[in-house]
Tab-separated table of C-alpha atoms in Angstrom:
chain	number	residue	atom	x	y	z
Y	1	UNK	CA	130.421	117.663	82.876
Y	2	UNK	CA	132.365	116.109	85.759
Y	3	UNK	CA	131.728	119.229	87.860
Y	4	UNK	CA	128.005	118.926	87.122
Y	5	UNK	CA	127.949	115.238	88.081
Y	6	UNK	CA	129.791	115.918	91.321
Y	7	UNK	CA	127.299	118.642	92.205
Y	8	UNK	CA	124.376	116.364	91.400
Y	9	UNK	CA	125.829	113.611	93.572
Y	10	UNK	CA	126.234	116.041	96.454
Y	11	UNK	CA	122.620	117.179	96.129
Y	12	UNK	CA	121.405	113.555	96.009
Y	13	UNK	CA	123.399	112.652	99.107
Y	14	UNK	CA	122.044	115.664	100.967
Y	15	UNK	CA	118.490	114.760	99.939
Y	16	UNK	CA	118.869	111.244	101.330
Y	17	UNK	CA	120.446	112.487	104.532
Y	18	UNK	CA	117.567	114.913	105.028
Y	19	UNK	CA	114.867	112.307	104.322
Y	20	UNK	CA	111.997	112.333	106.816
Y	21	UNK	CA	111.315	109.711	109.466
Y	22	UNK	CA	108.028	108.807	111.072
Y	23	UNK	CA	106.789	111.093	113.804
Y	24	UNK	CA	107.588	108.507	116.495
Y	25	UNK	CA	111.071	107.927	115.097
Y	26	UNK	CA	110.254	104.443	113.772
Y	27	UNK	CA	110.179	103.320	110.176
Y	28	UNK	CA	106.904	103.104	108.297
Y	29	UNK	CA	106.183	99.672	106.807
Y	30	UNK	CA	103.967	99.324	103.734
Y	31	UNK	CA	102.443	95.962	102.778
Y	32	UNK	CA	102.223	95.606	98.993
Y	33	UNK	CA	100.690	92.641	97.182
Y	34	UNK	CA	100.350	91.413	93.608
Y	35	UNK	CA	98.399	88.263	92.679
Y	36	UNK	CA	101.055	87.226	90.164
Y	37	UNK	CA	104.556	85.744	90.253
Y	38	UNK	CA	108.152	86.871	90.089
Y	39	UNK	CA	108.252	86.615	86.282
Y	40	UNK	CA	105.497	89.207	85.915
Y	41	UNK	CA	105.701	92.914	85.084
Y	42	UNK	CA	103.881	93.661	88.343
Y	43	UNK	CA	106.747	92.147	90.303
Y	44	UNK	CA	109.290	94.115	88.267
Y	45	UNK	CA	107.424	97.301	89.142
Y	46	UNK	CA	107.226	96.467	92.843
Y	47	UNK	CA	110.947	95.727	93.044
Y	48	UNK	CA	111.700	99.140	91.532
Y	49	UNK	CA	109.166	100.803	93.853
Y	50	UNK	CA	110.593	99.106	96.950
Y	51	UNK	CA	114.174	99.990	96.062
Y	52	UNK	CA	113.345	103.612	95.287
Y	53	UNK	CA	111.141	104.280	98.321
Y	54	UNK	CA	113.477	102.647	100.831
Y	55	UNK	CA	116.509	104.441	99.387
Y	56	UNK	CA	114.907	107.853	98.894
Y	57	UNK	CA	113.423	107.811	102.401
Y	58	UNK	CA	116.795	106.784	103.875
Y	59	UNK	CA	115.117	103.789	105.472
Y	60	UNK	CA	112.217	105.728	106.991
Y	61	UNK	CA	109.782	103.779	104.785
Y	62	UNK	CA	110.053	100.003	104.353
Y	63	UNK	CA	108.105	98.050	101.728
Y	64	UNK	CA	107.171	94.399	102.297
Y	65	UNK	CA	106.217	92.446	99.165
Y	66	UNK	CA	103.632	89.654	99.148
Y	67	UNK	CA	103.619	88.030	95.704
Y	68	UNK	CA	100.797	85.608	94.991
Y	69	UNK	CA	97.721	85.097	97.141
Y	70	UNK	CA	99.172	85.280	100.657
Y	71	UNK	CA	97.111	88.320	101.639
Y	72	UNK	CA	94.127	88.020	99.280
Y	73	UNK	CA	93.113	86.129	96.144
Y	74	UNK	CA	90.492	88.105	94.182
Y	75	UNK	CA	90.177	91.709	93.089
Y	76	UNK	CA	87.197	92.322	95.344
Y	77	UNK	CA	88.910	90.743	98.350
Y	78	UNK	CA	92.164	92.616	97.805
Y	79	UNK	CA	90.478	95.975	97.298
Y	80	UNK	CA	88.458	95.398	100.460
Y	81	UNK	CA	91.772	94.848	102.229
Y	82	UNK	CA	93.076	98.143	100.844
Y	83	UNK	CA	89.912	99.927	101.950
Y	84	UNK	CA	90.123	98.501	105.469
Y	85	UNK	CA	93.878	99.100	105.753
Y	86	UNK	CA	95.101	95.507	106.119
Y	87	UNK	CA	96.770	95.939	102.702
Y	88	UNK	CA	98.552	99.181	101.836
Y	89	UNK	CA	99.222	98.690	98.110
Y	90	UNK	CA	97.596	96.419	95.525
Y	91	UNK	CA	97.686	96.107	91.751
Y	92	UNK	CA	94.621	95.100	89.760
Y	93	UNK	CA	93.601	94.818	86.151
Y	94	UNK	CA	90.540	96.777	85.048
Y	95	UNK	CA	88.548	93.541	85.100
Y	96	UNK	CA	89.653	92.830	88.652
Y	97	UNK	CA	88.475	96.246	89.879
Y	98	UNK	CA	85.345	96.590	87.726
Y	99	UNK	CA	83.036	95.162	90.372
Y	100	UNK	CA	83.794	98.112	92.657
Y	101	UNK	CA	84.868	100.746	90.139
Y	102	UNK	CA	82.966	99.846	86.925
Y	103	UNK	CA	84.231	102.907	85.035
Y	104	UNK	CA	87.834	101.618	85.063
Y	105	UNK	CA	86.717	99.359	82.210
Y	106	UNK	CA	87.230	102.391	79.983
Y	107	UNK	CA	90.768	101.015	79.592
Y	108	UNK	CA	89.266	97.965	77.878
Y	109	UNK	CA	87.361	99.969	75.277
Y	110	UNK	CA	88.860	98.931	71.939
Y	111	UNK	CA	90.967	100.920	69.506
Y	112	UNK	CA	90.988	104.212	71.447
Y	113	UNK	CA	94.768	104.350	71.942
Y	114	UNK	CA	96.909	103.454	68.971
Y	115	UNK	CA	100.345	102.669	70.367
Y	116	UNK	CA	102.695	102.786	73.360
Y	117	UNK	CA	103.626	106.442	72.920
Y	118	UNK	CA	99.995	107.516	73.056
Y	119	UNK	CA	99.050	105.209	75.922
Y	120	UNK	CA	102.054	106.055	78.081
Y	121	UNK	CA	101.555	109.799	77.668
Y	122	UNK	CA	97.843	109.533	78.462
Y	123	UNK	CA	98.529	107.509	81.608
Y	124	UNK	CA	100.938	110.153	82.923
Y	125	UNK	CA	98.425	112.980	82.697
Y	126	UNK	CA	95.188	114.360	84.080
Y	127	UNK	CA	93.132	111.393	82.875
Y	128	UNK	CA	94.521	109.331	85.762
Y	129	UNK	CA	93.745	112.139	88.224
Y	130	UNK	CA	90.152	112.166	86.994
Y	131	UNK	CA	89.882	108.429	87.606
Y	132	UNK	CA	91.552	108.866	91.017
Y	133	UNK	CA	88.956	111.437	92.069
Y	134	UNK	CA	86.135	109.152	90.926
Y	135	UNK	CA	87.575	106.173	92.827
Y	136	UNK	CA	88.005	108.197	96.005
Y	137	UNK	CA	84.377	109.269	95.814
Y	138	UNK	CA	83.166	105.725	95.118
Y	139	UNK	CA	85.192	104.274	98.012
Y	140	UNK	CA	84.315	107.019	100.523
Y	141	UNK	CA	87.906	108.262	100.423
Y	142	UNK	CA	89.425	104.909	101.390
Y	143	UNK	CA	91.039	103.702	98.140
Y	144	UNK	CA	93.412	105.939	96.191
Y	145	UNK	CA	94.548	105.275	92.611
Y	146	UNK	CA	98.274	106.031	92.571
Y	147	UNK	CA	99.223	105.314	88.970
Y	148	UNK	CA	98.385	103.181	85.950
Y	149	UNK	CA	101.165	101.097	84.440
Y	150	UNK	CA	101.165	98.104	82.121
Y	151	UNK	CA	100.801	94.382	82.700
Y	152	UNK	CA	101.446	92.403	79.544
Y	153	UNK	CA	101.559	94.844	76.635
Y	154	UNK	CA	98.491	94.975	74.380
Y	155	UNK	CA	95.514	92.683	74.122
Y	156	UNK	CA	95.330	90.819	70.809
Y	157	UNK	CA	92.910	88.203	69.553
Y	158	UNK	CA	94.320	84.670	69.539
Y	159	UNK	CA	92.639	81.392	68.628
Y	160	UNK	CA	93.080	77.703	67.911
Y	161	UNK	CA	91.203	77.542	64.603
Y	162	UNK	CA	92.305	79.920	61.846
Y	163	UNK	CA	94.002	83.219	60.943
Y	164	UNK	CA	91.811	86.223	61.752
Y	165	UNK	CA	92.332	89.067	59.294
Y	166	UNK	CA	88.959	90.857	59.424
Y	167	UNK	CA	85.957	90.830	61.770
Y	168	UNK	CA	84.284	88.334	59.440
Y	169	UNK	CA	86.917	85.775	60.452
Y	170	UNK	CA	85.756	86.079	64.069
Y	171	UNK	CA	82.282	84.814	63.240
Y	172	UNK	CA	81.249	81.956	65.515
Y	173	UNK	CA	84.523	81.620	67.440
Y	174	UNK	CA	84.112	80.917	71.155
Y	175	UNK	CA	86.313	83.560	72.800
Y	176	UNK	CA	87.266	83.420	76.465
Y	177	UNK	CA	86.517	86.576	78.428
Y	178	UNK	CA	86.467	87.583	82.069
Y	179	UNK	CA	83.097	87.849	83.800
Y	180	UNK	CA	82.892	91.651	83.268
Y	181	UNK	CA	80.285	92.842	80.778
Y	182	UNK	CA	82.408	95.063	78.557
Y	183	UNK	CA	84.744	92.434	77.052
Y	184	UNK	CA	81.718	90.247	76.392
Y	185	UNK	CA	80.037	93.113	74.523
Y	186	UNK	CA	83.184	93.558	72.424
Y	187	UNK	CA	83.333	89.894	71.458
Y	188	UNK	CA	79.649	89.929	70.476
Y	189	UNK	CA	80.120	93.095	68.409
Y	190	UNK	CA	82.778	91.294	66.361
Y	191	UNK	CA	80.515	88.321	65.702
Y	192	UNK	CA	82.081	85.823	68.111
Y	193	UNK	CA	80.648	84.133	71.202
Y	194	UNK	CA	81.949	85.304	74.605
Y	195	UNK	CA	82.592	82.535	77.108
Y	196	UNK	CA	83.628	83.529	80.651
Y	197	UNK	CA	86.288	81.118	81.906
Y	198	UNK	CA	88.463	81.462	85.039
Y	199	UNK	CA	92.107	82.082	84.147
Y	200	UNK	CA	93.449	78.877	85.778
Y	201	UNK	CA	91.028	76.791	83.680
Y	202	UNK	CA	91.884	78.351	80.331
Y	203	UNK	CA	94.618	75.905	79.253
Y	204	UNK	CA	92.310	72.910	79.660
Y	205	UNK	CA	89.465	74.828	78.024
Y	206	UNK	CA	91.577	75.287	74.890
Y	207	UNK	CA	92.455	71.598	74.871
Y	208	UNK	CA	88.841	70.463	75.169
Y	209	UNK	CA	87.357	73.066	72.830
Y	210	UNK	CA	85.254	74.750	75.489
Y	211	UNK	CA	86.758	77.940	74.093
Y	212	UNK	CA	88.629	78.522	70.837
Y	213	UNK	CA	90.217	81.892	71.458
Y	214	UNK	CA	91.111	84.611	73.924
Y	215	UNK	CA	92.123	88.271	74.277
Y	216	UNK	CA	95.644	88.283	75.666
Y	217	UNK	CA	99.126	89.714	75.362
Y	218	UNK	CA	101.901	87.517	73.997
Y	219	UNK	CA	103.790	87.261	77.302
Y	220	UNK	CA	100.712	85.821	79.002
Y	221	UNK	CA	100.130	83.439	76.090
Y	222	UNK	CA	103.659	82.083	76.249
Y	223	UNK	CA	103.923	82.215	80.024
Y	224	UNK	CA	100.863	79.974	80.318
Y	225	UNK	CA	102.074	77.697	77.470
Y	226	UNK	CA	98.800	78.143	75.587
Y	227	UNK	CA	100.345	77.050	72.245
Y	228	UNK	CA	100.744	73.588	73.797
Y	229	UNK	CA	96.957	73.588	74.187
Y	230	UNK	CA	96.434	74.456	70.513
Y	231	UNK	CA	96.540	78.265	70.457
Y	232	UNK	CA	98.379	78.837	67.176
Y	233	UNK	CA	96.923	82.025	65.622
Y	234	UNK	CA	97.505	85.549	66.919
Y	235	UNK	CA	96.194	88.689	65.248
Y	236	UNK	CA	98.151	91.776	66.295
Y	237	UNK	CA	95.201	94.146	66.315
Y	238	UNK	CA	96.241	95.727	69.635
Y	239	UNK	CA	92.650	96.496	70.568
Y	240	UNK	CA	93.313	97.407	74.222
Y	241	UNK	CA	96.244	98.505	76.350
Y	242	UNK	CA	96.649	96.157	79.305
Y	243	UNK	CA	96.524	98.740	82.047
Y	244	UNK	CA	97.641	97.918	85.597
Y	245	UNK	CA	95.887	99.969	88.250
Y	246	UNK	CA	97.956	100.553	91.389
Y	247	UNK	CA	95.867	101.270	94.469
Y	248	UNK	CA	96.835	102.487	97.938
Y	249	UNK	CA	94.977	102.908	101.211
Y	250	UNK	CA	94.167	106.607	101.183
Y	251	UNK	CA	94.436	107.152	104.933
Y	252	UNK	CA	97.859	105.505	104.924
Y	253	UNK	CA	99.037	107.872	102.183
Y	254	UNK	CA	97.534	111.069	103.561
Y	255	UNK	CA	98.793	110.380	107.096
Y	256	UNK	CA	102.386	110.787	105.889
Y	257	UNK	CA	104.019	114.196	105.821
Y	258	UNK	CA	104.492	116.004	102.532
Y	259	UNK	CA	108.085	114.880	102.008
Y	260	UNK	CA	107.118	111.246	102.555
Y	261	UNK	CA	104.161	111.538	100.189
Y	262	UNK	CA	106.515	112.920	97.552
Y	263	UNK	CA	108.772	109.873	97.958
Y	264	UNK	CA	105.745	107.604	97.493
Y	265	UNK	CA	104.518	109.509	94.422
Y	266	UNK	CA	107.989	109.427	92.881
Y	267	UNK	CA	108.219	105.732	93.742
Y	268	UNK	CA	105.040	105.022	91.822
Y	269	UNK	CA	106.427	107.003	88.879
Y	270	UNK	CA	109.505	104.775	88.882
Y	271	UNK	CA	107.246	101.717	89.163
Y	272	UNK	CA	105.139	102.911	86.239
Y	273	UNK	CA	108.195	103.414	84.019
Y	274	UNK	CA	109.423	99.920	84.880
Y	275	UNK	CA	106.095	98.348	83.929
Y	276	UNK	CA	106.011	100.341	80.692
Y	277	UNK	CA	109.404	98.916	79.734
Y	278	UNK	CA	109.161	95.340	81.001
Y	279	UNK	CA	106.566	93.982	78.511
Y	280	UNK	CA	108.451	95.476	75.563
Y	281	UNK	CA	111.580	93.567	76.503
Y	282	UNK	CA	109.860	90.325	77.423
Y	283	UNK	CA	107.649	90.278	74.322
Y	284	UNK	CA	110.644	90.029	71.957
Y	285	UNK	CA	111.545	86.528	73.089
Y	286	UNK	CA	107.888	85.582	73.543
Y	287	UNK	CA	107.062	86.377	69.915
Y	288	UNK	CA	110.191	84.556	68.723
Y	289	UNK	CA	109.270	81.472	70.746
Y	290	UNK	CA	105.674	81.566	69.479
Y	291	UNK	CA	106.765	81.591	65.827
Y	292	UNK	CA	109.495	79.002	66.412
Y	293	UNK	CA	106.841	76.686	67.824
Y	294	UNK	CA	104.771	76.935	64.648
Y	295	UNK	CA	102.592	79.853	65.661
Y	296	UNK	CA	101.034	82.158	63.067
Y	297	UNK	CA	101.271	85.952	63.588
Y	298	UNK	CA	99.127	88.254	61.486
Y	299	UNK	CA	99.416	92.059	61.407
Y	300	UNK	CA	96.220	93.678	60.046
Y	301	UNK	CA	96.621	96.325	57.378
Y	302	UNK	CA	95.426	99.841	58.270
Y	303	UNK	CA	92.266	99.147	56.265
Y	304	UNK	CA	91.624	95.889	58.105
Y	305	UNK	CA	92.242	97.504	61.482
Y	306	UNK	CA	89.740	100.213	60.554
Y	307	UNK	CA	87.215	97.451	59.898
Y	308	UNK	CA	87.760	96.089	63.406
Y	309	UNK	CA	87.389	99.568	64.906
Y	310	UNK	CA	84.172	100.189	62.998
Y	311	UNK	CA	82.680	96.861	64.052
Y	312	UNK	CA	83.586	97.536	67.683
Y	313	UNK	CA	82.313	101.143	67.752
Y	314	UNK	CA	78.918	100.242	69.346
Y	315	UNK	CA	80.771	99.140	72.480
Y	316	UNK	CA	81.426	102.789	73.321
Y	317	UNK	CA	77.688	103.506	73.152
Y	318	UNK	CA	77.029	100.517	75.405
Y	319	UNK	CA	79.623	101.791	77.880
Y	320	UNK	CA	78.043	105.247	78.064
Y	321	UNK	CA	74.564	103.812	78.538
Y	322	UNK	CA	75.328	101.056	81.031
Y	323	UNK	CA	78.294	102.047	83.199
Y	324	UNK	CA	77.977	104.502	86.083
Y	325	UNK	CA	80.384	107.340	85.372
Y	326	UNK	CA	80.849	106.067	81.827
Y	327	UNK	CA	80.274	109.410	80.117
Y	328	UNK	CA	82.656	111.291	82.395
Y	329	UNK	CA	85.572	108.872	82.177
Y	330	UNK	CA	85.209	108.130	78.452
Y	331	UNK	CA	85.094	111.847	77.635
Y	332	UNK	CA	88.215	112.326	79.766
Y	333	UNK	CA	90.031	109.542	77.906
Y	334	UNK	CA	89.019	110.767	74.457
Y	335	UNK	CA	90.147	114.302	75.332
Y	336	UNK	CA	93.456	113.042	76.703
Y	337	UNK	CA	94.136	110.914	73.620
Y	338	UNK	CA	93.310	113.841	71.333
Y	339	UNK	CA	95.718	116.151	73.180
Y	340	UNK	CA	98.509	113.570	73.165
Y	341	UNK	CA	98.078	112.816	69.468
Y	342	UNK	CA	98.234	116.543	68.672
Y	343	UNK	CA	101.445	116.908	70.703
Y	344	UNK	CA	102.974	113.886	69.010
Y	345	UNK	CA	102.018	115.225	65.577
Y	346	UNK	CA	103.848	118.475	66.346
Y	347	UNK	CA	106.843	116.497	67.512
Y	348	UNK	CA	106.937	114.401	64.367
Y	349	UNK	CA	106.664	117.534	62.257
Y	350	UNK	CA	109.677	118.991	64.030
Y	351	UNK	CA	111.715	115.785	64.075
Y	352	UNK	CA	111.076	114.530	60.550
Y	353	UNK	CA	111.843	117.727	58.684
């Protein structure tokens, strides 16, 4: 074992020593931004990305981080910056990118992926390459999707009024959504009333009763102190994986040599793994704090979750009929999920017997 480790260390050292430099002998500098803060999973991912890329390139590639709204403040503005080249790397939610790439809302379709193992395997496969190709075509080859990680775990329904155990309990609740159409269609399908509210205004909106619920992960709920505004009921239905789409200026990426592009691709893999792990760790304390503060957690039974999925099924039909590229990307996701579930079933069969 020690001989193997010594050999591996030698190979790693040689790889770093042989890392490429820019054609003019100067370091490449990448400007990466996230409209979040240093407590967020996006920041965790960027720190891992920066460390990996700068180390693996032996200093040939530097990564500057801009956390918050220093470079841009909205999804549309930030993606325009990526397209034009003033921003090299940007992370968006599906809602933040839907105005330019409407088909990315496929990640918000409810109850398609059942758990972390399924979602993480899907987001490391050809489904992401399909979405990348679509985004390159839409953006005239200016914006490249590098990877899809996680930003906050899973979306669950939370409200200020009562426990929600079945879709019938959603009836009449005013649920905050983003402006995008798909989440509003989902809320309507479950019998509630969608109410678009900007994120910074949500705390006050809970306090005043403008809205009575939301679709969020527990780390966002606790990070924004929503229980202090009356949000006391969370139903762990896990209806959507909170995907984080990591974009890069395509010309910037393709202008690098092959060895440099490999460093970048591997850096985004490391970033993705960090964002997969971060919400799992942070949610433990968040759930504990929520319950300790008097919050009510409810886990639907399999039968109850099936009721939610059945009620939400028409949203898929809406997506196919109303979103450009909807058929192509939804078929790709369904196929990917099916393949992953089959692989996992084989694994369980081997591991449990």
